[in-house]
mmCIF file of C-alpha atoms in Angstrom:
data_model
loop_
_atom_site.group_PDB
_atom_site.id
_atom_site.type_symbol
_atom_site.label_atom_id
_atom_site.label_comp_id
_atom_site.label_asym_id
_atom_site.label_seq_id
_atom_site.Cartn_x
_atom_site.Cartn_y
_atom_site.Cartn_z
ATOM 1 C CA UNK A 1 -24.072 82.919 168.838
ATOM 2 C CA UNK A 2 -25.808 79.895 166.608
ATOM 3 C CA UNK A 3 -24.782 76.623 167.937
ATOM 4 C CA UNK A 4 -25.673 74.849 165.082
ATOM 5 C CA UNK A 5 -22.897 77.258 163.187
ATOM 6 C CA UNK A 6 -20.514 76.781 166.063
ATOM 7 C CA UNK A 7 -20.789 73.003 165.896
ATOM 8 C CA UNK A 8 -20.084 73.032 162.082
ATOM 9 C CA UNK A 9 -17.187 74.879 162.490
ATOM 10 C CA UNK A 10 -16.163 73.058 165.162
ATOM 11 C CA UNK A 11 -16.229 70.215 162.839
ATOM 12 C CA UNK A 12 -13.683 71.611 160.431
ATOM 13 C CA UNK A 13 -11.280 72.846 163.136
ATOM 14 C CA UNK A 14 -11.432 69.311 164.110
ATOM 15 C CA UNK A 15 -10.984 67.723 160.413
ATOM 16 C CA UNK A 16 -8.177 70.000 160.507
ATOM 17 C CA UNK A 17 -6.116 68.453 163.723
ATOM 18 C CA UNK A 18 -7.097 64.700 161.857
ATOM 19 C CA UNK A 19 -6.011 64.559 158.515
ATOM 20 C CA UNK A 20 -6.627 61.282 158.330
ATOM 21 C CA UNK A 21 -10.230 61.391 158.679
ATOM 22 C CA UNK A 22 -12.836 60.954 161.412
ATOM 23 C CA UNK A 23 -15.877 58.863 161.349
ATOM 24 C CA UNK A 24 -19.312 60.446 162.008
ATOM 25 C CA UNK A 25 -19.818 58.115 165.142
ATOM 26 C CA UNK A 26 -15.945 59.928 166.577
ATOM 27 C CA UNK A 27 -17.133 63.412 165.531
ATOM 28 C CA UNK A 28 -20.253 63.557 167.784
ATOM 29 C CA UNK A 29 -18.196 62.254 170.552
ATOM 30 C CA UNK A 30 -15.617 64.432 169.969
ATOM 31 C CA UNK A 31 -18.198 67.719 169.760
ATOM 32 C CA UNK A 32 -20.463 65.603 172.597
ATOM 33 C CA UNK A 33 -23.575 65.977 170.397
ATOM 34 C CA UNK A 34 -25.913 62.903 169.415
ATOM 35 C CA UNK A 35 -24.661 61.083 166.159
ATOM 36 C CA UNK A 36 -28.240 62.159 164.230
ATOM 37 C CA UNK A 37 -26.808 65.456 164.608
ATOM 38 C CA UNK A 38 -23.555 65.040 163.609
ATOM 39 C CA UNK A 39 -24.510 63.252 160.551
ATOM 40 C CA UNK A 40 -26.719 66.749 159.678
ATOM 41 C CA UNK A 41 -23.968 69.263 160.058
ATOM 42 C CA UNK A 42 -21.358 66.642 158.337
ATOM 43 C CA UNK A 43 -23.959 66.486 155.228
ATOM 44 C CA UNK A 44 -24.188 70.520 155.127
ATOM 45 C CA UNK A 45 -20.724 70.477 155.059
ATOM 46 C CA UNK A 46 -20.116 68.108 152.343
ATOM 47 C CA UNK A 47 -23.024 70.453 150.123
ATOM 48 C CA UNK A 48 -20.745 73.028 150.531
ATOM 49 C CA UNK A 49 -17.407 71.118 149.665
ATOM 50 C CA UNK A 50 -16.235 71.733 152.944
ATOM 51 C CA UNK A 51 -16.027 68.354 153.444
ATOM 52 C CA UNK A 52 -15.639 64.956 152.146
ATOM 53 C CA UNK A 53 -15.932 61.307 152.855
ATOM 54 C CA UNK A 54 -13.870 58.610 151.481
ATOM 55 C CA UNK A 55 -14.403 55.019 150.823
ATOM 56 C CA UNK A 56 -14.770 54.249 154.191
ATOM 57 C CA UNK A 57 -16.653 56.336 155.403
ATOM 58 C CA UNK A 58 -14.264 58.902 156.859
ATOM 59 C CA UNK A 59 -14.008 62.488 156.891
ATOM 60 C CA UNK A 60 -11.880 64.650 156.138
ATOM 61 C CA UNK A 61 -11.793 68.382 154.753
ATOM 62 C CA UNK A 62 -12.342 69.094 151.657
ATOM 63 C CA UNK A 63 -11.632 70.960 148.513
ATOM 64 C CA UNK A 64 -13.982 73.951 148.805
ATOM 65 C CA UNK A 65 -12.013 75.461 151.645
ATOM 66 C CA UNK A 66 -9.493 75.488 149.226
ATOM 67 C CA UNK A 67 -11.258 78.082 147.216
ATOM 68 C CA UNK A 68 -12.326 79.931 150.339
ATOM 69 C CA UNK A 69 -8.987 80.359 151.578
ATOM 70 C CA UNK A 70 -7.168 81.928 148.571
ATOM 71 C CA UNK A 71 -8.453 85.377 148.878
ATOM 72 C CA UNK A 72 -6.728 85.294 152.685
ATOM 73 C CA UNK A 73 -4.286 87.503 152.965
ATOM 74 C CA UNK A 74 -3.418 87.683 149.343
ATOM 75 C CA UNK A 75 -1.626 90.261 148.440
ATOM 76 C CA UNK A 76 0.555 90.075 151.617
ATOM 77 C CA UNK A 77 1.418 86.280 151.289
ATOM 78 C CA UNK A 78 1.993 86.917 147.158
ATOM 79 C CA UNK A 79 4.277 89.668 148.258
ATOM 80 C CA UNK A 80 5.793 87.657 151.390
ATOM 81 C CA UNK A 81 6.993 84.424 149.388
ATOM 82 C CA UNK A 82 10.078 85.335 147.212
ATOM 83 C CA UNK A 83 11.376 86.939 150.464
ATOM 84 C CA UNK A 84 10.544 84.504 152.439
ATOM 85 C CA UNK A 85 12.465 81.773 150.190
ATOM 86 C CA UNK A 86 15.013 83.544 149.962
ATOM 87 C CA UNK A 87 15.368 84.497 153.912
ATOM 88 C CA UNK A 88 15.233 79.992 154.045
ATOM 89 C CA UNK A 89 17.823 79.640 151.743
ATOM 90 C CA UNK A 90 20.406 81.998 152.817
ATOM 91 C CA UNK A 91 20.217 80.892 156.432
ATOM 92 C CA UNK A 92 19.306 77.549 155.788
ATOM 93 C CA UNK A 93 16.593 77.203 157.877
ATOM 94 C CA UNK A 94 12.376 77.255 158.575
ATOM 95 C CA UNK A 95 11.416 80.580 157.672
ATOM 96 C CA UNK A 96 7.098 81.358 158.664
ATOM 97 C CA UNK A 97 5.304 84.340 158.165
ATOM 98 C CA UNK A 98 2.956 84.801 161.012
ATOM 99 C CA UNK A 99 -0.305 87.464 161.671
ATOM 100 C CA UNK A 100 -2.675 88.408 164.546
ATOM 101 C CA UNK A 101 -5.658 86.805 164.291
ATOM 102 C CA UNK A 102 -7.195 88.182 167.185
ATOM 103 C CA UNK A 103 -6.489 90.282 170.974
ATOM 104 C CA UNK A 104 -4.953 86.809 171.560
ATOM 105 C CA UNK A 105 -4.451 84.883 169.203
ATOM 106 C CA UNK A 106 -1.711 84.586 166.212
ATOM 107 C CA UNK A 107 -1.776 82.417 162.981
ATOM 108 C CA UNK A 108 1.086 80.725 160.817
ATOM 109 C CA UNK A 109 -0.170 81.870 157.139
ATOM 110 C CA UNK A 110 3.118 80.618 155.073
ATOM 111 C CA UNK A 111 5.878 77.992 156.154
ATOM 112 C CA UNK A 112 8.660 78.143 153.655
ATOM 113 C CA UNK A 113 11.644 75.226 154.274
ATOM 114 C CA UNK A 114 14.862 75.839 152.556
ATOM 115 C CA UNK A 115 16.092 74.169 149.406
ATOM 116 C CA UNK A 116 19.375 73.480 150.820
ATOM 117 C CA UNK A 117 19.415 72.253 154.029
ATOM 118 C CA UNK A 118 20.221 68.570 154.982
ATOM 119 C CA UNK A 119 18.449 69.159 158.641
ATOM 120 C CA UNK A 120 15.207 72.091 159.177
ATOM 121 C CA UNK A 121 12.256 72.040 161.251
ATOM 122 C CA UNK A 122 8.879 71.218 159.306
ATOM 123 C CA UNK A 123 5.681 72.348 160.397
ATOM 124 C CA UNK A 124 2.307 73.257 158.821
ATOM 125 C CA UNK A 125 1.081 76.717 158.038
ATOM 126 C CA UNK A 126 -2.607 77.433 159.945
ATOM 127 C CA UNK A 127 -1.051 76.729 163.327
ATOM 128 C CA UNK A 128 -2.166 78.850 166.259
ATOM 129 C CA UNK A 129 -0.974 80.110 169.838
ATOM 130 C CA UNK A 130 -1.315 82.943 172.018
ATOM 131 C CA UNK A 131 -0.102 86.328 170.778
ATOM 132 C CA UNK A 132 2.400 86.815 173.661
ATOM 133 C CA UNK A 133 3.704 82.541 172.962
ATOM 134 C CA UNK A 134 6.737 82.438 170.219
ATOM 135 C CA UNK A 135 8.975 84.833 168.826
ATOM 136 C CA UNK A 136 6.311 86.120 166.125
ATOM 137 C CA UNK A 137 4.012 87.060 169.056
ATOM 138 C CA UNK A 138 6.363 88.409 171.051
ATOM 139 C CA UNK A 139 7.798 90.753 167.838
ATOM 140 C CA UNK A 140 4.418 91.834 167.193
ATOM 141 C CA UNK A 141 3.798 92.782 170.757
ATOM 142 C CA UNK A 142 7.300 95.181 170.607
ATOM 143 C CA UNK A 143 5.775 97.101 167.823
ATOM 144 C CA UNK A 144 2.706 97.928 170.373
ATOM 145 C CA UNK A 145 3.134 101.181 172.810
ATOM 146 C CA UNK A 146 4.412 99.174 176.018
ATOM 147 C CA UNK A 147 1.545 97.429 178.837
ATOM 148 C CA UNK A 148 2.799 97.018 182.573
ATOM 149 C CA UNK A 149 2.506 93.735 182.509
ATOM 150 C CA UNK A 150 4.335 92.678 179.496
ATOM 151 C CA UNK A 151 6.939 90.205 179.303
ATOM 152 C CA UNK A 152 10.954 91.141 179.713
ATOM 153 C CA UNK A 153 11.204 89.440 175.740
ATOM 154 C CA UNK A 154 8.815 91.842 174.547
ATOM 155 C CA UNK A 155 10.311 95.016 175.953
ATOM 156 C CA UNK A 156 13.606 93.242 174.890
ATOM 157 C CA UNK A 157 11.869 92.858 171.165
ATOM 158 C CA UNK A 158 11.033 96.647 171.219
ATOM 159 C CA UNK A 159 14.899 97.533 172.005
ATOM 160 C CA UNK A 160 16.552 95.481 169.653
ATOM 161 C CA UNK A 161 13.792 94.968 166.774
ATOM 162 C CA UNK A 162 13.749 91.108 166.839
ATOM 163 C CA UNK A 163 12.508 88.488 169.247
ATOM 164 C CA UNK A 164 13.626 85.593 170.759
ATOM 165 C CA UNK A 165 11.705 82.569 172.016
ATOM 166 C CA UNK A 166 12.971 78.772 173.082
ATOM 167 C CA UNK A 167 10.464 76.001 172.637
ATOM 168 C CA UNK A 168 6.987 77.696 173.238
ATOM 169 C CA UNK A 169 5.456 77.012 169.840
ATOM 170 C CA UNK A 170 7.677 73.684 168.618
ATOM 171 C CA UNK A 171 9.650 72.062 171.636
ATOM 172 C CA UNK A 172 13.223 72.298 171.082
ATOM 173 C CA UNK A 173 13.161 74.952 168.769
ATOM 174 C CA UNK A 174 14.357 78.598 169.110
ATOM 175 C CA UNK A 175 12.610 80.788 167.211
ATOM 176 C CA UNK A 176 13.864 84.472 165.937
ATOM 177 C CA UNK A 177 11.336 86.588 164.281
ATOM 178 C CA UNK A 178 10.677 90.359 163.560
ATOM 179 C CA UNK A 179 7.678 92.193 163.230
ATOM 180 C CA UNK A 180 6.748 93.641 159.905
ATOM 181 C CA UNK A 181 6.338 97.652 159.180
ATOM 182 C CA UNK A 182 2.434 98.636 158.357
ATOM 183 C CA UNK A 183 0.984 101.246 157.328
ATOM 184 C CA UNK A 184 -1.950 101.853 159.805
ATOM 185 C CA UNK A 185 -4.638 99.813 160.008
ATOM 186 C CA UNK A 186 -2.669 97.469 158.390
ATOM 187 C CA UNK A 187 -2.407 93.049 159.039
ATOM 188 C CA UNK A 188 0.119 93.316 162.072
ATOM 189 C CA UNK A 189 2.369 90.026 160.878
ATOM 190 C CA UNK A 190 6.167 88.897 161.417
ATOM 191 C CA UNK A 191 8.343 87.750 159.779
ATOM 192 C CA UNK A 192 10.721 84.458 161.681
ATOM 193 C CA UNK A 193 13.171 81.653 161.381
ATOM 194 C CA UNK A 194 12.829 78.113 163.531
ATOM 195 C CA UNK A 195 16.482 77.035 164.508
ATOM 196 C CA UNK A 196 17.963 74.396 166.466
ATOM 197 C CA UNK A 197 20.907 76.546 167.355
ATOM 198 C CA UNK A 198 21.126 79.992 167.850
ATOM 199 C CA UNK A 199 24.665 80.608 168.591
ATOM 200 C CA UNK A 200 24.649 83.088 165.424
ATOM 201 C CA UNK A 201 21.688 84.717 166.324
ATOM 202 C CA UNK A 202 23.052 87.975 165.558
ATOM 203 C CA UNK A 203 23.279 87.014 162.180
ATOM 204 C CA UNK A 204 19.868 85.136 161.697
ATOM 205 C CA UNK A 205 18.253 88.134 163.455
ATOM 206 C CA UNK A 206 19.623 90.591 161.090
ATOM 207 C CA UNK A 207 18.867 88.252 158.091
ATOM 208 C CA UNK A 208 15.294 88.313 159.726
ATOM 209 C CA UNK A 209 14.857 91.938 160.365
ATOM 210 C CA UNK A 210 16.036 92.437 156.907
ATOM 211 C CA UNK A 211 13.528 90.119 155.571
ATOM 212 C CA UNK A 212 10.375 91.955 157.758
ATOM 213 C CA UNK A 213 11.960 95.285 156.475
ATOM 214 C CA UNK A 214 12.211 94.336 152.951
ATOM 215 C CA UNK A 215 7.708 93.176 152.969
ATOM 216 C CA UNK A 216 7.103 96.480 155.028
ATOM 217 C CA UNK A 217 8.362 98.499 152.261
ATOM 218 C CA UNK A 218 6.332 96.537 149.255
ATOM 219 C CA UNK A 219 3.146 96.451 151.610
ATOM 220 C CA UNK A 220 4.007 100.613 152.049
#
């Protein structure tokens, strides 16, 4: 693969777990590369609006990736929010809609909190773990023909429709998630809630499965 490509992008992965900026001098530490060269990619980026540097010299990300990242998953995200919202609101909690990235990876694409909720769990849409880490994994793996060596949650996930996961994404947090009916070839996504307490989980998983159900049949 091209370094020099791997580098840059390394760059904005990195911008990305700072958003308060990075100097140039940090970056090439960071990416172990000689400042000069730094400096280069960081300029190529900021040509592109990929990045931007403030006052002070920092980094950060910038604007253009705002353009880039639009056409991602449009349709299904357009389609995803109003359920989404409303699968927040009525059980008053973190509701994420999550795809598979990769043979291993997942991504967070949309992070709805409810409107009415004095306590929910808060975290930012473009997070990443494994595939078979978190209750989105987990459901997505369920709707896959079985593997030997799969976990006991995932053949549970398969049985019941839903899946259940305790603090392997966000510590603390239990999350309940479902994957989402797709035509083939489709995005394999899921559809989830973050809780604190899942002493109703009967209830949050059915509001859940409802929700995945509901996005399978507009993306159908």
């Amino acid at each position: 693969m091209s370094k020099t490509l791997h580098n840059g992008l390394e760059i904005l992965e990195l911008l990305a777990r700072n958003p308060h900026g990075l100097s140039v001098s940090e970056i090439a530490e960071s990416l172990d590369v000689h400042r000069t060269v730094a400096h280069r990619l960081v300029r190529t980026l900021e040509a592109h609006r990929l990045c931007r540097r403030d006052d002070h010299k920092r980094i950060s990300l910038g604007t253009g990736l705002v353009t880039l990242a639009e056409s991602v998953e449009q349709d299904l995200r357009t389609l995803a929010r109003p359920i989404l919202e409303d699968l927040a609101d009525s059980v008053e909690a973190t509701a994420h809609l999550v795809v598979r990235e990769s043979d291993t990876m997942v991504r967070a694409i949309m992070v709805i909190e409810p409107r009415r909720s004095d306590v929910h769990i808060a975290f930012r849409p473009g997070q990443v773990h494994p595939l078979d880490r978190g209750s989105a994994g987990l459901a997505i793996l369920g709707s896959m023909p079985p593997r030997p060596d799969e976990r006991p949650e995932v053949t549970r996930a398969r049985q019941t429709g839903y899946a259940v996961s305790t603090g392997e994404v966000v510590s603390t947090t239990i999350g309940i998630s479902a994957a989402v009916p797709t035509r083939p070839g489709g995005t394999q996504a899921a559809i989830g809630v973050s809780v604190f307490d899942a002493t109703d989980e009967a209830r949050l998983a059915a509001a859940v499965v409802s929700a995945a159900a509901a996005l399978g049949e507009l993306l159908r």
